[in-house]
Coordinates of C-alpha atoms in Angstrom, one line a residue:
M612 CA -6.4 12.3 4.9
I613 CA -8.8 9.4 5.1
E614 CA -10.8 9.2 8.3
L615 CA -13.3 6.5 9.2
Q616 CA -14.9 5.0 12.3
I617 CA -15.2 1.2 12.0
P618 CA -17.5 -0.5 14.6
G619 CA -15.6 -3.1 16.4
W620 CA -12.3 -2.0 14.8
G621 CA -11.9 1.6 15.9
H622 CA -11.0 4.9 14.5
L623 CA -8.9 4.9 11.3
E624 CA -7.0 8.1 10.3
I625 CA -4.7 7.5 7.3
Q626 CA -2.3 10.2 6.4
N627 CA 0.3 8.0 4.7
L628 CA 0.2 5.1 2.2
V629 CA 3.2 2.8 1.7
L630 CA 3.1 0.7 -1.5
D631 CA 5.1 -2.2 -2.9
F632 CA 5.9 -1.8 -6.6
N633 CA 6.4 -5.2 -8.4
G634 CA 3.4 -7.5 -8.1
T635 CA 1.4 -4.7 -6.5
L636 CA 1.4 -1.5 -8.5
A637 CA 3.1 -3.1 -11.5
T638 CA 3.2 -6.3 -13.4
D639 CA 6.5 -7.3 -14.9
G640 CA 7.8 -3.7 -14.1
A641 CA 4.9 -1.9 -15.9
L642 CA 2.4 0.2 -13.9
I643 CA -1.0 -1.4 -14.0
E644 CA -3.7 0.5 -16.0
G645 CA -5.8 2.9 -13.9
V646 CA -3.3 3.1 -10.9
A647 CA -1.8 6.5 -11.8
Q648 CA -5.2 8.2 -11.7
Q649 CA -6.1 6.5 -8.4
L650 CA -2.8 7.6 -6.9
C651 CA -3.4 11.2 -8.0
R652 CA -6.9 11.1 -6.4
L653 CA -5.5 9.8 -3.1
H654 CA -2.9 12.5 -3.1
E655 CA -5.6 15.1 -3.7
Q656 CA -7.3 13.8 -0.5
G657 CA -4.1 14.7 1.4
V658 CA -2.5 11.2 1.5
N659 CA 1.3 11.1 1.4
I660 CA 2.3 8.2 -0.9
Y661 CA 5.5 6.2 -0.8
V662 CA 6.6 3.5 -3.2
I663 CA 9.3 1.3 -1.6
T664 CA 10.8 -1.5 -3.6
A665 CA 13.9 -3.6 -4.4
D666 CA 12.9 -2.7 -8.0
T667 CA 13.3 -6.2 -9.5
N668 CA 12.8 -5.0 -13.1
G669 CA 14.6 -1.7 -12.7
T670 CA 11.6 0.4 -13.9
V671 CA 10.1 2.0 -10.8
R672 CA 11.5 5.5 -11.3
K673 CA 10.5 5.6 -15.0
E674 CA 7.0 4.2 -14.3
C675 CA 6.3 6.6 -11.4
E676 CA 7.7 9.7 -13.1
G677 CA 5.2 12.5 -12.8
L678 CA 3.2 10.8 -10.1
P679 CA 2.7 12.4 -6.6
V680 CA 4.7 9.7 -4.9
E681 CA 8.1 9.4 -3.2
V682 CA 10.1 6.4 -4.6
L683 CA 12.5 4.6 -2.4
V684 CA 14.7 1.8 -3.7
Y685 CA 16.5 -0.6 -1.4
D686 CA 18.6 -3.7 -1.7
S687 CA 16.5 -6.9 -1.9
T688 CA 18.3 -8.3 1.3
T689 CA 17.1 -5.4 3.4
V690 CA 13.9 -4.1 1.8
A691 CA 11.5 -6.0 4.2
I692 CA 13.1 -4.3 7.1
N693 CA 13.2 -1.0 5.2
K694 CA 9.5 -1.1 4.5
M695 CA 8.7 -1.8 8.2
E696 CA 11.0 1.0 9.3
L697 CA 9.4 3.5 6.9
V698 CA 5.9 2.7 8.3
C699 CA 7.2 3.2 11.8
Q700 CA 9.0 6.5 10.9
L701 CA 5.8 7.8 9.3
G702 CA 3.7 6.8 12.3
A703 CA 2.3 3.3 12.1
E704 CA -1.0 4.4 13.6
R705 CA -1.7 6.7 10.6
T706 CA -0.1 4.6 7.9
A707 CA -1.7 2.1 5.5
S708 CA 0.3 -0.4 3.4
I709 CA -0.4 -2.4 0.3
G710 CA 1.6 -5.2 -1.1
N711 CA 1.8 -8.8 -2.2
G712 CA 5.2 -10.2 -1.5
R713 CA 7.0 -12.0 1.3
N714 CA 9.0 -8.8 2.0
D715 CA 5.7 -7.0 2.8
R716 CA 4.8 -9.1 5.8
K717 CA 6.7 -7.0 8.4
M718 CA 5.2 -3.7 7.0
F719 CA 1.7 -5.3 7.2
S720 CA 2.2 -6.1 10.9
A721 CA 3.3 -2.6 11.6
S722 CA 0.6 -0.7 9.7
A723 CA -2.7 0.6 11.0
L724 CA -4.3 -0.9 7.9
S725 CA -2.8 -3.5 5.6
I726 CA -4.1 -4.7 2.3
A727 CA -2.7 -7.7 0.4
V728 CA -3.1 -7.9 -3.3
L729 CA -3.6 -11.3 -5.0
G730 CA -2.8 -10.2 -8.5
E731 CA -1.0 -11.5 -11.6
E732 CA 2.1 -12.4 -9.6
G733 CA 0.3 -14.0 -6.8
A734 CA 0.7 -13.3 -3.1
C735 CA 2.9 -14.7 -0.3
V736 CA 0.7 -16.6 2.1
Q737 CA 2.6 -15.4 5.2
S738 CA 1.9 -11.8 4.0
V739 CA -1.8 -12.5 3.3
L740 CA -2.2 -13.9 6.8
R741 CA -0.8 -10.7 8.3
A742 CA -3.0 -8.4 6.1
D743 CA -6.3 -6.9 7.3
V744 CA -7.9 -7.2 3.9
L745 CA -7.3 -9.3 0.8
V746 CA -8.2 -8.1 -2.7
T747 CA -7.7 -9.4 -6.2
S748 CA -6.3 -6.2 -7.8
I749 CA -4.4 -3.0 -6.9
T750 CA -7.3 -1.0 -8.3
Q751 CA -9.6 -2.6 -5.8
A752 CA -7.2 -1.9 -3.0
L753 CA -6.9 1.8 -3.9
E754 CA -10.6 2.0 -4.3
L755 CA -11.1 0.8 -0.7
L756 CA -9.1 3.9 0.3
L757 CA -11.0 6.2 -2.1
S758 CA -14.4 4.8 -0.9
P759 CA -13.6 4.1 2.7
H760 CA -17.1 3.0 3.6
R761 CA -16.3 -0.2 1.8
L762 CA -13.6 -0.8 4.5
K763 CA -16.3 -0.3 7.1
A764 CA -18.4 -3.1 5.6
T765 CA -15.4 -5.4 5.4
L766 CA -13.8 -4.8 8.8
R767 CA -16.6 -4.1 11.2
G768 CA -17.6 -6.6 13.8

């Protein structure tokens, strides 16, 4: 679990992490270098990790094989709602989310902490505006969770 007190923000206690796959963890369906190690480190800290996607490239199960994550694949017409529902089922107040696409905006609004990634595939402006933090890579996003005092510096006030 990740626990942090952020002045002006409040107490953050993250037990769950919900991640988008394509455009966030992966580019063109291939896991981004360094992500696997960071996910393992987060899992070792007691964070439950969920990868939820419409799986545009059909590679999520192969790319996440052997990682300490639960993979959930939904139809592209419902995945935005499915992501938000998962956050709520897990307990929105103790769930962080990371994504980049239009179908991440509802999950961002529901999460205790949301991080938008502006990576190789870009990011949907509506989702970015609903996120708490914007970063330029998934490794930066995951490092914020692994080094939570960085979040304190970004979000306090």
